[in-house]
Coordinates of C-alpha atoms and ligand atoms in Angstrom, one line a residue:
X210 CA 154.8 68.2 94.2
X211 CA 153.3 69.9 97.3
X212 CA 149.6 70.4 96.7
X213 CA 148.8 74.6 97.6
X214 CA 146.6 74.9 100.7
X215 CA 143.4 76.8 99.9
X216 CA 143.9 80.7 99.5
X217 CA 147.3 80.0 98.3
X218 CA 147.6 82.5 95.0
X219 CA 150.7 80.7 94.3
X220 CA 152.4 77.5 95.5
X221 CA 155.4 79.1 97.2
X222 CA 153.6 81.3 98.9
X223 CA 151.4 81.6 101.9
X224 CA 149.2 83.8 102.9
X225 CA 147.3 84.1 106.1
X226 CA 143.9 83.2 106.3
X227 CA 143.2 87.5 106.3
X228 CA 145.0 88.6 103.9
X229 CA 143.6 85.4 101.1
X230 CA 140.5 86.9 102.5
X231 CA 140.6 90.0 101.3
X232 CA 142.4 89.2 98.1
X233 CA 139.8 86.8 97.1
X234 CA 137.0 89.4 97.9
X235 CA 138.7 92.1 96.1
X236 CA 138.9 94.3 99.2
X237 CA 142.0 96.3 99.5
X238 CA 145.4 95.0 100.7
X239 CA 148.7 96.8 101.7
X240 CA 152.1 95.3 101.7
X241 CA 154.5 96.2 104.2
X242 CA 158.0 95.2 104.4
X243 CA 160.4 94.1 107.3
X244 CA 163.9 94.9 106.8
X245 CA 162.6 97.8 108.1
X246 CA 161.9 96.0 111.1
X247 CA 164.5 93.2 111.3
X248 CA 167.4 96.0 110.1
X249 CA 166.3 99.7 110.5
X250 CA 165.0 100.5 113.5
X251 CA 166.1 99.4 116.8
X252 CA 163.7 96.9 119.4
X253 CA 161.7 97.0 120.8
X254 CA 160.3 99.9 119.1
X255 CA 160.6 98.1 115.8
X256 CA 157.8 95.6 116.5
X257 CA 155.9 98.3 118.1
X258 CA 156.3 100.5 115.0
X259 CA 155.2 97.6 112.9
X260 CA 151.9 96.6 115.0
X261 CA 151.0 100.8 114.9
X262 CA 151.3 100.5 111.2
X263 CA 149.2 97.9 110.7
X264 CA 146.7 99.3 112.7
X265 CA 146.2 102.6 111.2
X266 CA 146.2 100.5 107.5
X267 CA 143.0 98.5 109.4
X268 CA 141.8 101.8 110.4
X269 CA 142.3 103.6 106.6
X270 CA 140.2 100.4 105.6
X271 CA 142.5 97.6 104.2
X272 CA 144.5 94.7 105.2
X273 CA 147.9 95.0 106.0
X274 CA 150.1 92.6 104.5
X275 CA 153.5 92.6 106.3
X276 CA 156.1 90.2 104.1
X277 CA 159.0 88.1 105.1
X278 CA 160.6 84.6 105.1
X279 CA 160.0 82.5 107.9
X280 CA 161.9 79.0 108.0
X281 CA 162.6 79.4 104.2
X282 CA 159.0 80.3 103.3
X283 CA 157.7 83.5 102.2
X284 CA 154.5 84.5 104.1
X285 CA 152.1 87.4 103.3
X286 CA 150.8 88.6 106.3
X287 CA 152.3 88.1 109.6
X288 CA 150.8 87.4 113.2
X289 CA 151.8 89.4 116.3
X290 CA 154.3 86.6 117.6
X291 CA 155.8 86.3 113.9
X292 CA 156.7 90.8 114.2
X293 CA 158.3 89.9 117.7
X294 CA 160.5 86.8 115.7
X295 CA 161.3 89.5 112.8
X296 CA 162.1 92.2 115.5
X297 CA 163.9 90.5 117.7
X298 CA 165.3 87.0 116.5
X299 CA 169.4 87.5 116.0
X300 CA 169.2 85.4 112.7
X301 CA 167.3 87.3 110.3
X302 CA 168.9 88.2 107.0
X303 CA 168.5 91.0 105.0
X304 CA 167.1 89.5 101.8
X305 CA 167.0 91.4 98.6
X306 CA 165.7 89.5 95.4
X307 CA 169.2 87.9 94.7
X308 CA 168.5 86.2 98.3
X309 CA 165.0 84.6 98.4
X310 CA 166.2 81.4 96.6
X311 CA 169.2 81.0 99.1
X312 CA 166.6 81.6 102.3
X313 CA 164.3 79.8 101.1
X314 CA 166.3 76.2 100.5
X315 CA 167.9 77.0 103.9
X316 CA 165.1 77.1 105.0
X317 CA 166.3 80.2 107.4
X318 CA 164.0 83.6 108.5
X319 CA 164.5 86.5 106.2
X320 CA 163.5 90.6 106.3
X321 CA 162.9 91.5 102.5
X322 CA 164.0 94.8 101.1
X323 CA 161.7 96.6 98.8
X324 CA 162.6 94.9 95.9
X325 CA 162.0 91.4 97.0
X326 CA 158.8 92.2 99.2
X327 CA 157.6 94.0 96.0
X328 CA 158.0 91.4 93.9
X329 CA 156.4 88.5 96.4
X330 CA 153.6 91.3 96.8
X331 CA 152.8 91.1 93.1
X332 CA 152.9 87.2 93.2
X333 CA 150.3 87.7 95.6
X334 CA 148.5 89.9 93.8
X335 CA 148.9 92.7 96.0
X336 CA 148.8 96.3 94.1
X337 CA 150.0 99.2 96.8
X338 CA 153.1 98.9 99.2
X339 CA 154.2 101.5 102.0
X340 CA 157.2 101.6 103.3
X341 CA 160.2 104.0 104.4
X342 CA 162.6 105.0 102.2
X343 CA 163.4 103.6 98.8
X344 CA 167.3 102.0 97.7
X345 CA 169.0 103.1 95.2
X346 CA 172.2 104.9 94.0
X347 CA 174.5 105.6 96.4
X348 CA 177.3 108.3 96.7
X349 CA 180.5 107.4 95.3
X350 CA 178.3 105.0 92.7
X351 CA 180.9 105.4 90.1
X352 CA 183.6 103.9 92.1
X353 CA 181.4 101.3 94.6
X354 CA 178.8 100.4 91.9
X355 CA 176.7 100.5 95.2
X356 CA 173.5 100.3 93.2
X357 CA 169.8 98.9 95.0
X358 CA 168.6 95.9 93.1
X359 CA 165.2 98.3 94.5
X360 CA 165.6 99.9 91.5
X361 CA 165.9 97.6 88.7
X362 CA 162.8 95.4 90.5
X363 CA 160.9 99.3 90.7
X364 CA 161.3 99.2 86.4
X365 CA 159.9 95.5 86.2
X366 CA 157.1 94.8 88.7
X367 CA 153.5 96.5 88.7
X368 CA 153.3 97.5 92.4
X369 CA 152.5 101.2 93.6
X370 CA 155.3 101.8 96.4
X371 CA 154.3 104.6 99.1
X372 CA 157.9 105.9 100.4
X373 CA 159.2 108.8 102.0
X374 CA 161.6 109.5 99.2
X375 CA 165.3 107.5 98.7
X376 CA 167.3 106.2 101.9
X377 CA 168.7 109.8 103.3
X378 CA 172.1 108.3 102.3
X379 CA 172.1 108.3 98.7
X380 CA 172.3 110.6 95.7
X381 CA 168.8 111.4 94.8
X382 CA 169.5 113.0 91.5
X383 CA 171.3 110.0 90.5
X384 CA 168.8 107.9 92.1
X385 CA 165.8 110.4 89.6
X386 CA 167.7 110.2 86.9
X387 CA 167.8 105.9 87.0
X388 CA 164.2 105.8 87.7
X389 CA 163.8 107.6 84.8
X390 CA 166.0 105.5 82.4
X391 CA 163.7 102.8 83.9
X392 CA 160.4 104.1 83.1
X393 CA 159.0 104.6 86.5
X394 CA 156.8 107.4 87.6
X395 CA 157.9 109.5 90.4
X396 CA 155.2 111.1 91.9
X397 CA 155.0 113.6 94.9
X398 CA 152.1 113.7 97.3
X399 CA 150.9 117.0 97.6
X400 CA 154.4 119.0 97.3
X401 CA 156.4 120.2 94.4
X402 CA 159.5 119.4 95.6
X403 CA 161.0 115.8 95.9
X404 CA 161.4 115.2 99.4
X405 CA 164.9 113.5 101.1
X406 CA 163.2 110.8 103.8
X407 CA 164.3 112.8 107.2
X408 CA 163.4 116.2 105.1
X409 CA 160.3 117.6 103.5
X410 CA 162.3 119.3 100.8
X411 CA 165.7 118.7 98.5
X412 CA 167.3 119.9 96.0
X413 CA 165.5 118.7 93.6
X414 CA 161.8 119.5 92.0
X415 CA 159.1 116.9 92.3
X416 CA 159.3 114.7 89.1
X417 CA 155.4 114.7 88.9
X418 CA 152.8 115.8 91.2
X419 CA 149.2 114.5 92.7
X420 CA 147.5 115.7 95.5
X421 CA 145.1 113.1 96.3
X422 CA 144.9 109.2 96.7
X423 CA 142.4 109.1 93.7
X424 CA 144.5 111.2 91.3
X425 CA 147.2 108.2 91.8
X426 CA 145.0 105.1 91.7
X427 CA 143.9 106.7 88.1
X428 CA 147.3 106.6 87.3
X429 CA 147.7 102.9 88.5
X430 CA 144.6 102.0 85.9
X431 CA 146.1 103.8 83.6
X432 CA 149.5 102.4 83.7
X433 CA 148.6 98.5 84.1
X434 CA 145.2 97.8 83.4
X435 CA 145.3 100.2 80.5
X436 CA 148.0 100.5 78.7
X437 CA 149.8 97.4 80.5
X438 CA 152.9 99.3 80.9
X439 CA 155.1 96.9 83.2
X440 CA 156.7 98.5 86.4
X441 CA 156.1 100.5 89.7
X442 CA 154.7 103.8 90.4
X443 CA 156.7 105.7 93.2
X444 CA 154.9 107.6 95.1
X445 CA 156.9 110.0 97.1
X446 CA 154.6 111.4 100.4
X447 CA 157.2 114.2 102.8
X448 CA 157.6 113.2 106.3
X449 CA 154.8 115.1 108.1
X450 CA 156.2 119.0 109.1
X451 CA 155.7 118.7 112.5
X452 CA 159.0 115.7 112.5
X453 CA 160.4 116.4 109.9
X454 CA 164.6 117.0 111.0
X455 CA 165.8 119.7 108.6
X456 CA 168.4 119.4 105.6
X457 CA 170.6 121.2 106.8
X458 CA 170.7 120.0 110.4
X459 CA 171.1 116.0 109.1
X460 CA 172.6 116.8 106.9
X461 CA 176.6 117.0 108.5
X462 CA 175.3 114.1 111.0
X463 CA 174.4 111.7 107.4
X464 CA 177.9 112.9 106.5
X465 CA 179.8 112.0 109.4
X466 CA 178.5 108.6 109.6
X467 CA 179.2 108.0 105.8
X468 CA 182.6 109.2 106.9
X469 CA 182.6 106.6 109.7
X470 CA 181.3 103.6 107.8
X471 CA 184.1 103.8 105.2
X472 CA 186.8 104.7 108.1
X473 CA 185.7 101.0 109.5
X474 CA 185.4 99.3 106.1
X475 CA 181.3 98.7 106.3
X476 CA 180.2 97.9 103.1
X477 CA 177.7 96.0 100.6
X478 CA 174.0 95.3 102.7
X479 CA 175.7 96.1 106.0
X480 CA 176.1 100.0 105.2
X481 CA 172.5 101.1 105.4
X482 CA 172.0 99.0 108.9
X483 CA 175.6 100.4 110.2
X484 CA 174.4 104.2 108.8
X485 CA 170.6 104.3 110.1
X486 CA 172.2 103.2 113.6
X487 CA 174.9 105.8 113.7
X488 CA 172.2 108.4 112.3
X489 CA 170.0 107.6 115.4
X490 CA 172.7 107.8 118.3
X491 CA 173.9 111.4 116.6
X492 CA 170.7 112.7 116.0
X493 CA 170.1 111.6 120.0
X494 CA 167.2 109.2 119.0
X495 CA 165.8 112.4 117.1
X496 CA 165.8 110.8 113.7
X497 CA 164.2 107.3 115.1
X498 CA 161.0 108.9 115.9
X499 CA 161.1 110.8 112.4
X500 CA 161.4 107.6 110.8
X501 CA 158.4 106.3 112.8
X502 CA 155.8 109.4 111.6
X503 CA 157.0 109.4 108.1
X504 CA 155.9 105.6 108.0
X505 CA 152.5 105.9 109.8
X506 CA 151.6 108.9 107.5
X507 CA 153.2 106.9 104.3
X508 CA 150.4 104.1 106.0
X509 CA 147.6 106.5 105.9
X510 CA 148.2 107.4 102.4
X511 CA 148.8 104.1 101.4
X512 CA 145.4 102.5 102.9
X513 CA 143.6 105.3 100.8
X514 CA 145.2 104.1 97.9
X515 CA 144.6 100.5 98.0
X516 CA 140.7 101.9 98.8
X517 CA 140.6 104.4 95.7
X518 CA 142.1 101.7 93.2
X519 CA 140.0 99.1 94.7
X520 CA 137.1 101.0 93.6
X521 CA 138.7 101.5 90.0
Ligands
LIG857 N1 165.5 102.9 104.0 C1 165.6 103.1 105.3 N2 165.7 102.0 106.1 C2 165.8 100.7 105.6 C3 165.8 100.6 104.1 C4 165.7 101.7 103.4 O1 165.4 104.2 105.8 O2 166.0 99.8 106.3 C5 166.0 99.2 103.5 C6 164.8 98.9 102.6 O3 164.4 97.5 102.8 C7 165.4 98.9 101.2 C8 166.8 98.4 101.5 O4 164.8 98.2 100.2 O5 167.2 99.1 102.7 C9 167.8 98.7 100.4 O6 169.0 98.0 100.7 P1 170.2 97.9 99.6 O7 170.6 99.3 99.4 O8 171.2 97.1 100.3 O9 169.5 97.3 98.4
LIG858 MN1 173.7 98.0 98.0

């Protein structure tokens, strides 16, 4: 057996020197992910988007964490040169939870999805996450069975996941109603309406409500550390108004990509890659610069989080 080096919280893991830091002082930590990087937005401004990010998670007043595999091992928190590897390196899979074990003996790099970077984040001990958009169920479900294993990790693993909403090309109501079967929270920042990643608005009503960061670390107490209920809170912050793109105008652009991906046979993990792509060249990089605000402001939210439960 491989003895841990020190600040390891687990042997499989390792964490950089900051982020054991903080953990072991009990100062506030945010995951980030980086399919998001390695698979949703295009470079260079990928790797710039993820350096901005953590930034303004430094200046909200916690550690970012940013997760991935690198040569089959998963590391919590990430140096400058390891963003530009994620960002730019041509091997980098798209690792969901069914794919850690397969990365890791390979010993290959790896971007993790929601649901894997949520779960390494809760081996680490890590307690807030901010990201983009959430999986979940997609459109024609009942025929693809096109269902994110984001969901089924969101009902299992105590991590509070800062998101824009669902990926903009999924069913949301069917998305709602899962999360529900699966005991998860849905909460809206500061809107009554659940929001649909690109949009502020959908149609459909906010599942809960809070209006500040401290209103949603009392429900993080109250979910894990009192009644030890097991699973995520989601909270669900709308893109800020000034970028948001609206419903109505992405709306025919998501469809004629969906249209296109199934025209050329995309499917499985490939289809949100394929569909964020096609979204940005229709949308005339429009839609890549809402993607970038909706993350820094998910950031700012999610650093006053991890502050406000830190204090709990
Ligand atoms: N939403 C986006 N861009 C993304 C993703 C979601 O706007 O890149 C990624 C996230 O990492 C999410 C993953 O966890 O897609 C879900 O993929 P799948 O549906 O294959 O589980
Ligand atoms: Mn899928």
């Amino acid at each position: 057996m491989t003895i841990p080096p020190t600040g390891t919280a687990h042997p499989y893991l390792s964490l950089s020197a900051e982020v054991a830091d903080a953990l072991a002082d009990r100062r506030p930590v945010v995951a980030l992910e980086s399919t998001i990087i390695s698979h949703g937005m295009p470079y260079p401004r990928n790797v710039e988007m993820a350096v901005e990010v953590e930034q303004i998670i430094r200046d909200g007043g916690a550690t970012p964490a940013t997760i991935a595999i690198l040569d089959g091992v998963p590391r919590i928190g990430l140096d400058a040169a390891e963003l530009e590897v994620l960002a730019s390196h041509p091997d980098v899979a798209k690792v969901s939870l069914r794919d850690l074990p397969y990365v890791m003996a390979r010993k290959a790099h790896g971007a993790t999805t929601v649901a894997s970077t949520m779960r390494l984040a809760a081996l680490a001990g890590i307690s807030v996450f901010v990201t983009g958009g959430l999986g979940g169920v997609h459109r024609g479900a009942e025929r693809t069975f096109d269902i994110s294993a984001d969901l089924t990790e969101l009902g299992r693993t105590d991590v509070a996941v800062v998101c824009a909403g669902v990926k903009s090309i999924l069913d949301i109501g069917l998305t709602l109603e899962t999360l529900e079967t699966l005991g998860v929270p849905v909460v809206v920042h500061g809107s009554d309406t659940f929001p649909s990643f690109y949009s502020r608005s959908s149609d459909h009503p906010a599942p809960l409500r809070a209006d500040s960061a401290g209103e949603l670390a009392a429900m993080m107490s109250a979910k894990w550390d009192g009644l030890g209920l097991e699973g995520a809170i989601v909270v669900a912050n709308p893109v800020p108004a000034a970028d948001e793109i609206p419903a109505g105008e992405i709306g025919a652009l998501i469809d004629q990509a969906l249209s296109e991906s199934v025209e050329r046979g995309v499917h499985g993990k490939d289809i949100t890659p394929f569909l964020l792509g096609r979204i940005v060249e229709l949308t005339g990089g429009r839609s890549l610069e809402t993607n970038i605000s909706l993350v820094r402001d998910n950031a700012r939210l999610g650093a006053s989080l991890a502050v406000s439960y830190s204090r709990s």
